[in-house]
mmCIF file of C-alpha atoms in Angstrom:
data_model
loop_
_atom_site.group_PDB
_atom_site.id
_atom_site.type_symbol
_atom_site.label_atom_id
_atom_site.label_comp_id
_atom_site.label_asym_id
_atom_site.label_seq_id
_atom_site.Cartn_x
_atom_site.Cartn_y
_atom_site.Cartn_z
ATOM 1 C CA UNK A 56 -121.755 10.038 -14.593
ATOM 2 C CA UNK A 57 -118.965 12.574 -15.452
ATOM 3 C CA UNK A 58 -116.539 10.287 -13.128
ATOM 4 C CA UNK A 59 -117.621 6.939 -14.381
ATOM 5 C CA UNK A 60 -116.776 8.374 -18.277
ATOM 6 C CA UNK A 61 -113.684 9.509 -16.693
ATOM 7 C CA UNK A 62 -112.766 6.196 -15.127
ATOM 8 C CA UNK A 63 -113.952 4.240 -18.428
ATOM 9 C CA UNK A 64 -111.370 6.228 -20.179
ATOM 10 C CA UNK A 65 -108.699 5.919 -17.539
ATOM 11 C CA UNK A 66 -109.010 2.242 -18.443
ATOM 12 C CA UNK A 67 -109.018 1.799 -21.660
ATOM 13 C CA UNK A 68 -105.315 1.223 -23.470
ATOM 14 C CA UNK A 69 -104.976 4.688 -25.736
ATOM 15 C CA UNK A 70 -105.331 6.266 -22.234
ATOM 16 C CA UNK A 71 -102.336 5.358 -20.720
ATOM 17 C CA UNK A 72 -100.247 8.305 -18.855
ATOM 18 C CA UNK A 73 -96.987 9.004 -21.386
ATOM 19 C CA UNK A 74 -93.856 9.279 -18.985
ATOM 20 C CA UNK A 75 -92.144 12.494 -20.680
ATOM 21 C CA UNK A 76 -88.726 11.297 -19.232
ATOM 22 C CA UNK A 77 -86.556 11.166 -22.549
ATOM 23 C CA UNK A 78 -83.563 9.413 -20.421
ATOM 24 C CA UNK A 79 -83.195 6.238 -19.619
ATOM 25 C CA UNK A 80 -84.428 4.761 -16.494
ATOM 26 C CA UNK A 81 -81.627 3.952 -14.169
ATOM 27 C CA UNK A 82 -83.467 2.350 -11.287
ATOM 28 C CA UNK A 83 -85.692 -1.301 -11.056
ATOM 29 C CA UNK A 84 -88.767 -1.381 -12.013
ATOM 30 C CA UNK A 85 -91.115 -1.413 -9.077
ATOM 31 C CA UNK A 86 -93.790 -4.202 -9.093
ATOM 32 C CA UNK A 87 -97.085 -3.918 -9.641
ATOM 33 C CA UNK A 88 -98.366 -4.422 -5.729
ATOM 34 C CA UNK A 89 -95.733 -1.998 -4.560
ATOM 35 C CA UNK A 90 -96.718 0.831 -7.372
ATOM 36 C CA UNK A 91 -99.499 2.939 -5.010
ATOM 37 C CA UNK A 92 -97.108 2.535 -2.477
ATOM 38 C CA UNK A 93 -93.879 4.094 -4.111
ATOM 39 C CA UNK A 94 -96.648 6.912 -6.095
ATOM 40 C CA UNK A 95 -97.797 8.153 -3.120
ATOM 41 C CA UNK A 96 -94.080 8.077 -0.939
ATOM 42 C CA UNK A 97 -92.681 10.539 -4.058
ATOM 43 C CA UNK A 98 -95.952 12.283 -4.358
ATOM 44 C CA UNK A 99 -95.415 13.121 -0.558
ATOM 45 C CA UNK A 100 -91.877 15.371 -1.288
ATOM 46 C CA UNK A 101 -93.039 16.957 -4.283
ATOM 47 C CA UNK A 102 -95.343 20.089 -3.885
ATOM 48 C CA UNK A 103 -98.560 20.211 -5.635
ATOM 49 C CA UNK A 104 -97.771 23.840 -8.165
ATOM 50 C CA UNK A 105 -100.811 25.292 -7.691
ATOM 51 C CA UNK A 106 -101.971 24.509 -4.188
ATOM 52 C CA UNK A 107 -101.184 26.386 -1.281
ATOM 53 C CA UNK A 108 -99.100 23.783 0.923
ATOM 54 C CA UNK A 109 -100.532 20.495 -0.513
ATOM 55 C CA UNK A 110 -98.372 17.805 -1.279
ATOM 56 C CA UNK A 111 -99.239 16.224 -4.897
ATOM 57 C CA UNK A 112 -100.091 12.744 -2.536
ATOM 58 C CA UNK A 113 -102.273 15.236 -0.414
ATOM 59 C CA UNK A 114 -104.709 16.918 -3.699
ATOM 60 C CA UNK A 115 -106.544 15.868 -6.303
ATOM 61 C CA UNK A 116 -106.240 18.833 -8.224
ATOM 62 C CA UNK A 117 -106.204 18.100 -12.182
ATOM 63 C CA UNK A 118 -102.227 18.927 -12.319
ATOM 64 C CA UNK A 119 -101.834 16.825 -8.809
ATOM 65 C CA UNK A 120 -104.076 13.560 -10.640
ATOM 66 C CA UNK A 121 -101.584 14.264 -13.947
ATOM 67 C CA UNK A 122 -98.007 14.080 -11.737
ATOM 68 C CA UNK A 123 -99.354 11.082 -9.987
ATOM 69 C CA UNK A 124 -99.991 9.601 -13.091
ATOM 70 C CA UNK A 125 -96.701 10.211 -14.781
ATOM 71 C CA UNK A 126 -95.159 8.899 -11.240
ATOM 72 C CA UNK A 127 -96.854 5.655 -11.386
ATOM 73 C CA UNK A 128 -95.824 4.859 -15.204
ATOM 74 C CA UNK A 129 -92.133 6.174 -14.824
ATOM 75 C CA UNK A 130 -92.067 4.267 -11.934
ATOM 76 C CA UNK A 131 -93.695 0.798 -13.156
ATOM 77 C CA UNK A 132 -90.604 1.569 -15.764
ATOM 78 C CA UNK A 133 -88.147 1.414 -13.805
ATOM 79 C CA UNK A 134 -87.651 5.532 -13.421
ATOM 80 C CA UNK A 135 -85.616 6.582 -9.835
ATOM 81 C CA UNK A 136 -87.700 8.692 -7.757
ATOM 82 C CA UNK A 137 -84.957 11.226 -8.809
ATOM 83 C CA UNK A 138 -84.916 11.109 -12.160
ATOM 84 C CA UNK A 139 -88.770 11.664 -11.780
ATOM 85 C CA UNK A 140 -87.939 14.725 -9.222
ATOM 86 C CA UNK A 141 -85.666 15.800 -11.747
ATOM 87 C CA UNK A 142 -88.308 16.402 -14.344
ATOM 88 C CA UNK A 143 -90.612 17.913 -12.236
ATOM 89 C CA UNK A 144 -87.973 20.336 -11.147
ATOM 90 C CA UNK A 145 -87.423 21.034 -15.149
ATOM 91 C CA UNK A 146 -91.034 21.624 -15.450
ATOM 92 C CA UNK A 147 -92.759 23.375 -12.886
ATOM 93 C CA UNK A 148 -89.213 24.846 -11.250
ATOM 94 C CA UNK A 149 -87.510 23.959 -7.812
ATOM 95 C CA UNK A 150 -90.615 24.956 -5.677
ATOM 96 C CA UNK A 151 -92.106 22.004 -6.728
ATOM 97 C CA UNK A 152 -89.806 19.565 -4.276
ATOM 98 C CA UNK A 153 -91.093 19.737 -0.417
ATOM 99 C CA UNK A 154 -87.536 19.341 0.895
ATOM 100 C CA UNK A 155 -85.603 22.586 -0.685
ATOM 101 C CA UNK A 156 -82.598 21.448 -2.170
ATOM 102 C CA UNK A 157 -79.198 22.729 -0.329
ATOM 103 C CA UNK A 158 -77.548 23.573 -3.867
ATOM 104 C CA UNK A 159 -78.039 26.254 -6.403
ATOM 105 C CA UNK A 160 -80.382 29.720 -5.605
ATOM 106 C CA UNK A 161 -82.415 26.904 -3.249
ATOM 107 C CA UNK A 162 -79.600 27.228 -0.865
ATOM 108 C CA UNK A 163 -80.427 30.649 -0.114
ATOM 109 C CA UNK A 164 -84.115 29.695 1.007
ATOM 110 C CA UNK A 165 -81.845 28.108 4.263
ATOM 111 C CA UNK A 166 -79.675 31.975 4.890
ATOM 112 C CA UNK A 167 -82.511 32.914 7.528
ATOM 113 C CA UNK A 168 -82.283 29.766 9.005
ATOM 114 C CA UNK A 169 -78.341 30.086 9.068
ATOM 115 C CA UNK A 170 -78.614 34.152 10.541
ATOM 116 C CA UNK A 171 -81.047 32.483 13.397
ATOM 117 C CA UNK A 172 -78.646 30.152 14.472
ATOM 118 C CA UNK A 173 -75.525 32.614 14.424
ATOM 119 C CA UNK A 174 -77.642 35.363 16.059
ATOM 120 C CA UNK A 175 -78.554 32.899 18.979
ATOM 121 C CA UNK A 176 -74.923 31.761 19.070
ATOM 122 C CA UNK A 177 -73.659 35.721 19.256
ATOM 123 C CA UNK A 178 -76.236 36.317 22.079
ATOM 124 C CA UNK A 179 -74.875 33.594 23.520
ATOM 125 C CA UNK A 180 -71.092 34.932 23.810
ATOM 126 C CA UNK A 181 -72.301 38.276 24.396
ATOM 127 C CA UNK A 182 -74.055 36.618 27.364
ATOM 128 C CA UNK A 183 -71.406 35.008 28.765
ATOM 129 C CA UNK A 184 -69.097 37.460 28.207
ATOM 130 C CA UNK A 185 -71.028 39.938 30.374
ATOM 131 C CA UNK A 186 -69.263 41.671 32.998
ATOM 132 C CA UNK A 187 -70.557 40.107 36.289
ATOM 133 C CA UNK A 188 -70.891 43.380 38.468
ATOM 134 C CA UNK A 189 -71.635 42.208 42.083
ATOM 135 C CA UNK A 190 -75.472 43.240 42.700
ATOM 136 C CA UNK A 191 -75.343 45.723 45.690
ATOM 137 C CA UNK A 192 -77.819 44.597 48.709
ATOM 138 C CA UNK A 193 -81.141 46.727 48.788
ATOM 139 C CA UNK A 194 -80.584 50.034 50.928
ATOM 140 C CA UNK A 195 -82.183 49.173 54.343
ATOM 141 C CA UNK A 196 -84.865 51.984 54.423
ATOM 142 C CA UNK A 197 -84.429 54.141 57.495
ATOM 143 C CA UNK A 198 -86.663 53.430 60.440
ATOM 144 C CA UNK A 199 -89.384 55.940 60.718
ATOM 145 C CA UNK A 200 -91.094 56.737 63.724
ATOM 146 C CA UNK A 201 -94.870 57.649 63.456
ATOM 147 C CA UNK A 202 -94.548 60.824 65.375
ATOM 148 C CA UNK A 203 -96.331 62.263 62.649
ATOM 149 C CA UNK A 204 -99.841 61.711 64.581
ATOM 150 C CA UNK A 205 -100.885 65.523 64.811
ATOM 151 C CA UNK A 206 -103.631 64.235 67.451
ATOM 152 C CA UNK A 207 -100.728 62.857 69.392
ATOM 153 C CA UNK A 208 -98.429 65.370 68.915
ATOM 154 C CA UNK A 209 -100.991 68.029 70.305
ATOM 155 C CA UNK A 210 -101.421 65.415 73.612
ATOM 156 C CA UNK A 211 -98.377 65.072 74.274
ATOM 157 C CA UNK A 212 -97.585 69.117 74.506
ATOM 158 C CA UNK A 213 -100.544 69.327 76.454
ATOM 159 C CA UNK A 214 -99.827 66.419 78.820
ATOM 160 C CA UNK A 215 -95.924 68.336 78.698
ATOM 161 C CA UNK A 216 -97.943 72.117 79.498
ATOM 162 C CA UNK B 130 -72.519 63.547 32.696
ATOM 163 C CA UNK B 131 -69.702 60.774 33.660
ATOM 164 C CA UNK B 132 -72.552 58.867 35.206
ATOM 165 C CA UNK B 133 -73.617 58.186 31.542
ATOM 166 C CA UNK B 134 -70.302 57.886 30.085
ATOM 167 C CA UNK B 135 -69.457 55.307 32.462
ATOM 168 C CA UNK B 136 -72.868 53.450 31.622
ATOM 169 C CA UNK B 137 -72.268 53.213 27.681
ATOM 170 C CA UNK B 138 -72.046 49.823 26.146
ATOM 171 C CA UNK B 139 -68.587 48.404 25.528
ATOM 172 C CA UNK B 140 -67.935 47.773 21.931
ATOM 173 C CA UNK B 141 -67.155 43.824 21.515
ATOM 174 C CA UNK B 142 -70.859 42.551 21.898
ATOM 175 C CA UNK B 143 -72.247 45.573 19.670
ATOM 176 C CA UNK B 144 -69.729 44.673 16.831
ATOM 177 C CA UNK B 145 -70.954 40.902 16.951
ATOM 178 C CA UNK B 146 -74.894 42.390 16.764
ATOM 179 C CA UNK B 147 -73.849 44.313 13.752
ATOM 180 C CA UNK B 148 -72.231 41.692 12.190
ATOM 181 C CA UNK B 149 -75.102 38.811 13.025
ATOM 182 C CA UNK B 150 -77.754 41.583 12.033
ATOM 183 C CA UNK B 151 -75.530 42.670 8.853
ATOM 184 C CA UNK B 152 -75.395 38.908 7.822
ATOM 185 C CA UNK B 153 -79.310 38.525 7.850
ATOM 186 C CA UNK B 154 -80.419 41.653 5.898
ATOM 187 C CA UNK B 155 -77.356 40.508 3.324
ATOM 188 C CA UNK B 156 -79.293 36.960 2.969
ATOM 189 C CA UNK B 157 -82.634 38.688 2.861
ATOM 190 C CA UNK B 158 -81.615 40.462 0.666
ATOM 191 C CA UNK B 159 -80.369 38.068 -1.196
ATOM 192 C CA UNK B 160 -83.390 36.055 -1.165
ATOM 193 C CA UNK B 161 -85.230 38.859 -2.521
ATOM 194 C CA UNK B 162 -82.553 39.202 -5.799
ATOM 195 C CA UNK B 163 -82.217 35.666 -6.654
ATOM 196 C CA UNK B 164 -85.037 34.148 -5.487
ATOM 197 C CA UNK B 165 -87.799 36.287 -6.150
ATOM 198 C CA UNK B 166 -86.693 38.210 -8.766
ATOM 199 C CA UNK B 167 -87.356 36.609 -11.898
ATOM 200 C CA UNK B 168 -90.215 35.005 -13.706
ATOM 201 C CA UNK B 169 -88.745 31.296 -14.279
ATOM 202 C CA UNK B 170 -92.414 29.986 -15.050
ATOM 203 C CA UNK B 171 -92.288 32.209 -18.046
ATOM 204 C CA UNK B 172 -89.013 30.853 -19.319
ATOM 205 C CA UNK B 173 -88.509 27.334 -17.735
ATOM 206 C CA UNK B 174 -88.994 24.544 -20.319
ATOM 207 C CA UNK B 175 -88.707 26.289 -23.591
ATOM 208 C CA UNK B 176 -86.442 25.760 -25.980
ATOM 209 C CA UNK B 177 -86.631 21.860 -25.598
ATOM 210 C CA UNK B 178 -88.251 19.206 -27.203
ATOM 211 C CA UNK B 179 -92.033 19.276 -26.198
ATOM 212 C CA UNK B 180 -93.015 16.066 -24.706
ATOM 213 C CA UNK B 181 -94.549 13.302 -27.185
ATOM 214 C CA UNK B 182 -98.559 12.341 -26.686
ATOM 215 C CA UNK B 183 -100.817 10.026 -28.205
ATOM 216 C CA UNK B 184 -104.329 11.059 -27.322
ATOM 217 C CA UNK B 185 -108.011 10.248 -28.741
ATOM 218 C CA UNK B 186 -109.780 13.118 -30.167
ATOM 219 C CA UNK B 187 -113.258 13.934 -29.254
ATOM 220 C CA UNK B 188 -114.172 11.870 -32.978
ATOM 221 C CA UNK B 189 -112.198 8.488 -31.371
ATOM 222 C CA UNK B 190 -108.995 9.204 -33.461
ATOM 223 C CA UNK B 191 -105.404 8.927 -32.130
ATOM 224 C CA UNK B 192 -103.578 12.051 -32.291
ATOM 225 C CA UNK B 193 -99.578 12.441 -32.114
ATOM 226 C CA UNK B 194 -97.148 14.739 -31.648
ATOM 227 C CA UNK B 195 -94.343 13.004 -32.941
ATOM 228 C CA UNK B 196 -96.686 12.162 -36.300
ATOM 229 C CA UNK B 197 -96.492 15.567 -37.358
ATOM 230 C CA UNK B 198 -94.480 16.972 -39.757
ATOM 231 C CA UNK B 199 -95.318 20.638 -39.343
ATOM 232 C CA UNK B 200 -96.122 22.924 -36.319
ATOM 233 C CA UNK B 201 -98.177 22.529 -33.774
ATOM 234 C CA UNK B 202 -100.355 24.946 -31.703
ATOM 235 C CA UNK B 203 -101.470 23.517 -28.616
ATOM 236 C CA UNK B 204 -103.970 24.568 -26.602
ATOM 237 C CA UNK B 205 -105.242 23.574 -22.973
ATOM 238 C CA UNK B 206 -108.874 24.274 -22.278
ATOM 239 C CA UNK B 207 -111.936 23.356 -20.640
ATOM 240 C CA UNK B 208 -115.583 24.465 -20.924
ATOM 241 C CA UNK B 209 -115.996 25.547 -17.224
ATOM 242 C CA UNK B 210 -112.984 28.369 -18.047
ATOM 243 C CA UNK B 211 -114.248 31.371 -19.304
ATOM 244 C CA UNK B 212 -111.185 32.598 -20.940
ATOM 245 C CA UNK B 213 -110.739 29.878 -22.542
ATOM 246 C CA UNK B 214 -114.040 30.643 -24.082
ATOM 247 C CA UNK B 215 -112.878 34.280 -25.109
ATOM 248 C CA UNK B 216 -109.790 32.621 -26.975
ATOM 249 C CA UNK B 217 -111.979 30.669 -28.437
ATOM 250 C CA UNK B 218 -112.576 32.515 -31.752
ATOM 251 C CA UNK B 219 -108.839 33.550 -31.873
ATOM 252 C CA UNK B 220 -107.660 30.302 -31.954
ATOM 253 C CA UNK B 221 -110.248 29.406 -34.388
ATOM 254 C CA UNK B 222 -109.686 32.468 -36.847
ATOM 255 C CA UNK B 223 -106.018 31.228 -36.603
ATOM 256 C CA UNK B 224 -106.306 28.054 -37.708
ATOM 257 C CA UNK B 225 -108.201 28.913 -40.933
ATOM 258 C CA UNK B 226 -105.810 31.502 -41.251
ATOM 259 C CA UNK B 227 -102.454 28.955 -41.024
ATOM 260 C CA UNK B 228 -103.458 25.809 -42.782
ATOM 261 C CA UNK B 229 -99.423 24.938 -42.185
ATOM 262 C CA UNK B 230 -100.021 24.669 -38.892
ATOM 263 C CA UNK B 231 -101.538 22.214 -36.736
ATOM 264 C CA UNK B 232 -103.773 23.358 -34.019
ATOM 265 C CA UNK B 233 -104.490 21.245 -31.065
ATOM 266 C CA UNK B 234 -106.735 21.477 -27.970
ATOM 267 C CA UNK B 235 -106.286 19.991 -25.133
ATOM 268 C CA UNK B 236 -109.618 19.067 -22.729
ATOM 269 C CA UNK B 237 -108.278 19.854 -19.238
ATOM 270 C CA UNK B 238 -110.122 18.618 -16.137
ATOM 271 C CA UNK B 239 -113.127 18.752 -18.226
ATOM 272 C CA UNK B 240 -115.826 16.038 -19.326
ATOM 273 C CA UNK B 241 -115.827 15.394 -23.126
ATOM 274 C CA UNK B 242 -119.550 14.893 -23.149
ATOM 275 C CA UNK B 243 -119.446 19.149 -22.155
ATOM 276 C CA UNK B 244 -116.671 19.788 -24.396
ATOM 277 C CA UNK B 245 -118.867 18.037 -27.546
ATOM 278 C CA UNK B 246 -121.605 20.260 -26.828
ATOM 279 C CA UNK B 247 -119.940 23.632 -25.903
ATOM 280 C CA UNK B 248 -117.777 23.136 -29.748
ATOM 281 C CA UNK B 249 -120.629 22.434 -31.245
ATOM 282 C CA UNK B 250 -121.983 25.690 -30.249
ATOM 283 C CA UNK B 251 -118.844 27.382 -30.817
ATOM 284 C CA UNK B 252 -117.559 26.353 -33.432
ATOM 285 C CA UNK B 253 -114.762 23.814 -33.944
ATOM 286 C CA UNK B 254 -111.782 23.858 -36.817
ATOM 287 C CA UNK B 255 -109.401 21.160 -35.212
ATOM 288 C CA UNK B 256 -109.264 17.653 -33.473
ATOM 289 C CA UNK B 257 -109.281 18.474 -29.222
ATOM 290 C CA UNK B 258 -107.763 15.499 -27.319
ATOM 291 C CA UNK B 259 -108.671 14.035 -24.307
ATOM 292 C CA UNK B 260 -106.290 14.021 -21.345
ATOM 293 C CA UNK B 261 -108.113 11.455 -18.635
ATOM 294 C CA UNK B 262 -105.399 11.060 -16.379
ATOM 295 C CA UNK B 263 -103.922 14.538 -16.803
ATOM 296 C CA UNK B 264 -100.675 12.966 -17.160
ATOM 297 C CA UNK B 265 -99.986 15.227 -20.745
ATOM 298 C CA UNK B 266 -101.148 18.345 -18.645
ATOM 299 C CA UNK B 267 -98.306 17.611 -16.309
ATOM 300 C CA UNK B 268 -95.868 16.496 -18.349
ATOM 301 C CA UNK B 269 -96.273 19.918 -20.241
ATOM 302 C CA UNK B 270 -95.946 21.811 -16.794
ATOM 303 C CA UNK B 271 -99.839 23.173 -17.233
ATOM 304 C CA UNK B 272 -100.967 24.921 -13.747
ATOM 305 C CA UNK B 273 -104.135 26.175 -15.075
ATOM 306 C CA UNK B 274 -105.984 26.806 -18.522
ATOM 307 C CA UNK B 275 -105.956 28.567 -20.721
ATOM 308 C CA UNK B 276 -102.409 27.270 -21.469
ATOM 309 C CA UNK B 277 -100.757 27.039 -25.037
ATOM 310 C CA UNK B 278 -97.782 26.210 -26.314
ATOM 311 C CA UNK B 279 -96.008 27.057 -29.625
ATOM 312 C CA UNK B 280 -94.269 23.570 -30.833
ATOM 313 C CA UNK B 281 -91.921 23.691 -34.314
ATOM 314 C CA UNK B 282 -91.665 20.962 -36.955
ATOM 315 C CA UNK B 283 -88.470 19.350 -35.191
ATOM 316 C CA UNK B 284 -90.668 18.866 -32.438
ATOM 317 C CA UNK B 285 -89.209 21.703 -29.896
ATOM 318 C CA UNK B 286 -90.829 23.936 -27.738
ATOM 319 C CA UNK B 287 -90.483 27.320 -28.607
ATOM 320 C CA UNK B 288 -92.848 29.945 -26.703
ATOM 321 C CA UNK B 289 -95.800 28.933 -24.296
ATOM 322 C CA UNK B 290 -98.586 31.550 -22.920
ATOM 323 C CA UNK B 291 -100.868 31.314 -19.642
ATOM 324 C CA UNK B 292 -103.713 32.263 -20.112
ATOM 325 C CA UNK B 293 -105.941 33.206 -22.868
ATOM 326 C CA UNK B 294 -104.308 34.084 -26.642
ATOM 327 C CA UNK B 295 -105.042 37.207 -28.181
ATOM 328 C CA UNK B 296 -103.952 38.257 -31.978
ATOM 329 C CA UNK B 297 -100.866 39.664 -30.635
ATOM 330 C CA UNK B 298 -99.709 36.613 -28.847
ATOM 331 C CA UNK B 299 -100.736 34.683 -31.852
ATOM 332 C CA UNK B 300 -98.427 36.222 -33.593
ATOM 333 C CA UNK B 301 -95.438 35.976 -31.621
ATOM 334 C CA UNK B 302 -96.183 32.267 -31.251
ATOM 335 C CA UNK B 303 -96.468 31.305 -34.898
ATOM 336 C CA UNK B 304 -93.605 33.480 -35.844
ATOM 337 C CA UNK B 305 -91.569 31.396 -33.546
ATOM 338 C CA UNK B 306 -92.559 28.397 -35.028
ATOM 339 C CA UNK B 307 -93.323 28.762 -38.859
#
């Protein structure tokens, strides 16, 4: 019941999602039997803010339902996936694209990443760059003869007496 | 003695190990100061004009932001949110109290049907809009309710609190925008 009120409402005309993008759109429109389409690609690189790992494509949180809806109007006007991005970013801060952006404080999300690949590279010259100390064959192990035998021994004094 | 002289490392190879392990505790640490060390949610969207709505109330009326020609107090809710219940009488109290300002709720996730009953209950001294899509939940960068947000006459955003209002915060919010 709750659902169908919800979709009744959806439809009807004073319900329409308001696209809070105050610039211009720069981009085409995209048409109508493309619109899930293009929603749900964006939705995939933006995170949903307060799931853990979701994608706002992936949830259907309240705040995941609201960005899809503002995607699919700014879209339909003719918004780039950017400039849509863009406000996002502005709203709910840079953890809110997928794909951390290389610029600004994001950059430093992609240090470790950097330190990872210089550490392997630096244990790789320090490997090469080894001495090579010829490896010394195994000590032969001196032949031992099992004289030890104290059963023998004592035979063989007798069998000397 | 010289037998472990003569088997100490040579220093090239440790000086590259300092200097690879130096450069990842730098960006760690790094991460740490800039990236976790301040509160942007707190600050990020303030100061700038508050994104426009046209909503129906609970009563069927359309409600806008850009309409208004004083301040606005805006207030995400929903009945299943218990602090949002426990700001409840705040935000009333404040609203009788500021007649210059106009309050707004906002139903969040909610059904209206709920929301009808719980304010007539409770009590109710200003419209409450319903969001279907969510779309002016997102567009104000809500993650959760209770949310409000302190709008001035011009239309710009000037303070916004998670979770639920006290007097205090009241205060601080209308002073910002009266």
């Amino acid at each position: 019941m709750t659902w169908m009120l919800l979709a009744v409402l959806a439809l009807s005309p004073t319900a329409q999602a308001e696209v809070p993008l105050t610039d211009p759109p720069m981009c085409e429109a995209v048409p109508d039997h493309l619109l899930d389409e293009a929603t749900d690609d964006l939705g995939r690189e933006l995170a949903c803010p307060i799931c853990a790992g979701q994608s706002v494509s992936g949830s259907q949180t309240p705040v995941a339902l609201g960005m899809k809806a503002i995607i699919r109007e700014a879209l339909a006007m003719g918004y780039c996936p950017e400039q849509i991005s863009d406000y996002f970013v502005l709203v709910y801060g840079d953890d809110v694209v997928l794909d951390p952006s290389k610029r600004g404080n994001s950059a430093l999300v992609w240090l470790p990443l950097l330190g990872v690949l210089v550490g392997f590279v630096g244990a790789g010259i320090w490997w090469v760059r080894q001495p090579k100390t010829p490896v010394d064959p195994p000590e032969a192990e001196p032949e031992t003869v099992d004289n030890e035998d104290p059963y023998q021994a004592q035979v063989l004094r007798e069998l000397d007496e | 003695m010289s037998g472990q002289a003569s088997s100490a490392p040579k220093g090239g190879p440790n000086w590259i190990l300092l200097i690879v392990g130096g450069l990842a505790i730098l960006g760690f640490l790094g991460l740490l100061a800039f990236g976790f060390g301040e509160d942007e949610q707190e600050t990020v969207f303030s100061e700038r004009p508050a994104p426009d709505f046209e909503l129906e109330d609970l009563d069927g009326k359309l409600q806008k932001l850009s309409g208004q020609d004083k301040p606005v107090v805006l207030n995400f809710w929903a009945t299943w949110c218990v602090p949002c219940k426990a700001e409840h009488p705040v935000l009333l109290q404040n609203a009788s109290l500021y007649p210059d300002v106009q309050f707004f709720g906002v139903l969040y996730g909610d059904n209206p049907a709920k929301a009808r009953a719980y304010l007539k209950g409770a009590g109710s001294a200003y419209p409450t809009l319903m969001d279907p899509t969510g779309a002016i939940a997102a567009a104000y960068g809500v993650t959760g309710v209770p949310e409000t947000f302190f709008i001035d006459d011009t239309q710009v955003m000037r303070y916004r609190h998670n979770g639920p209002v006290d007097m205090n915060v009241m205060d601080y919010g209308l002073k910002a925008i009266r």
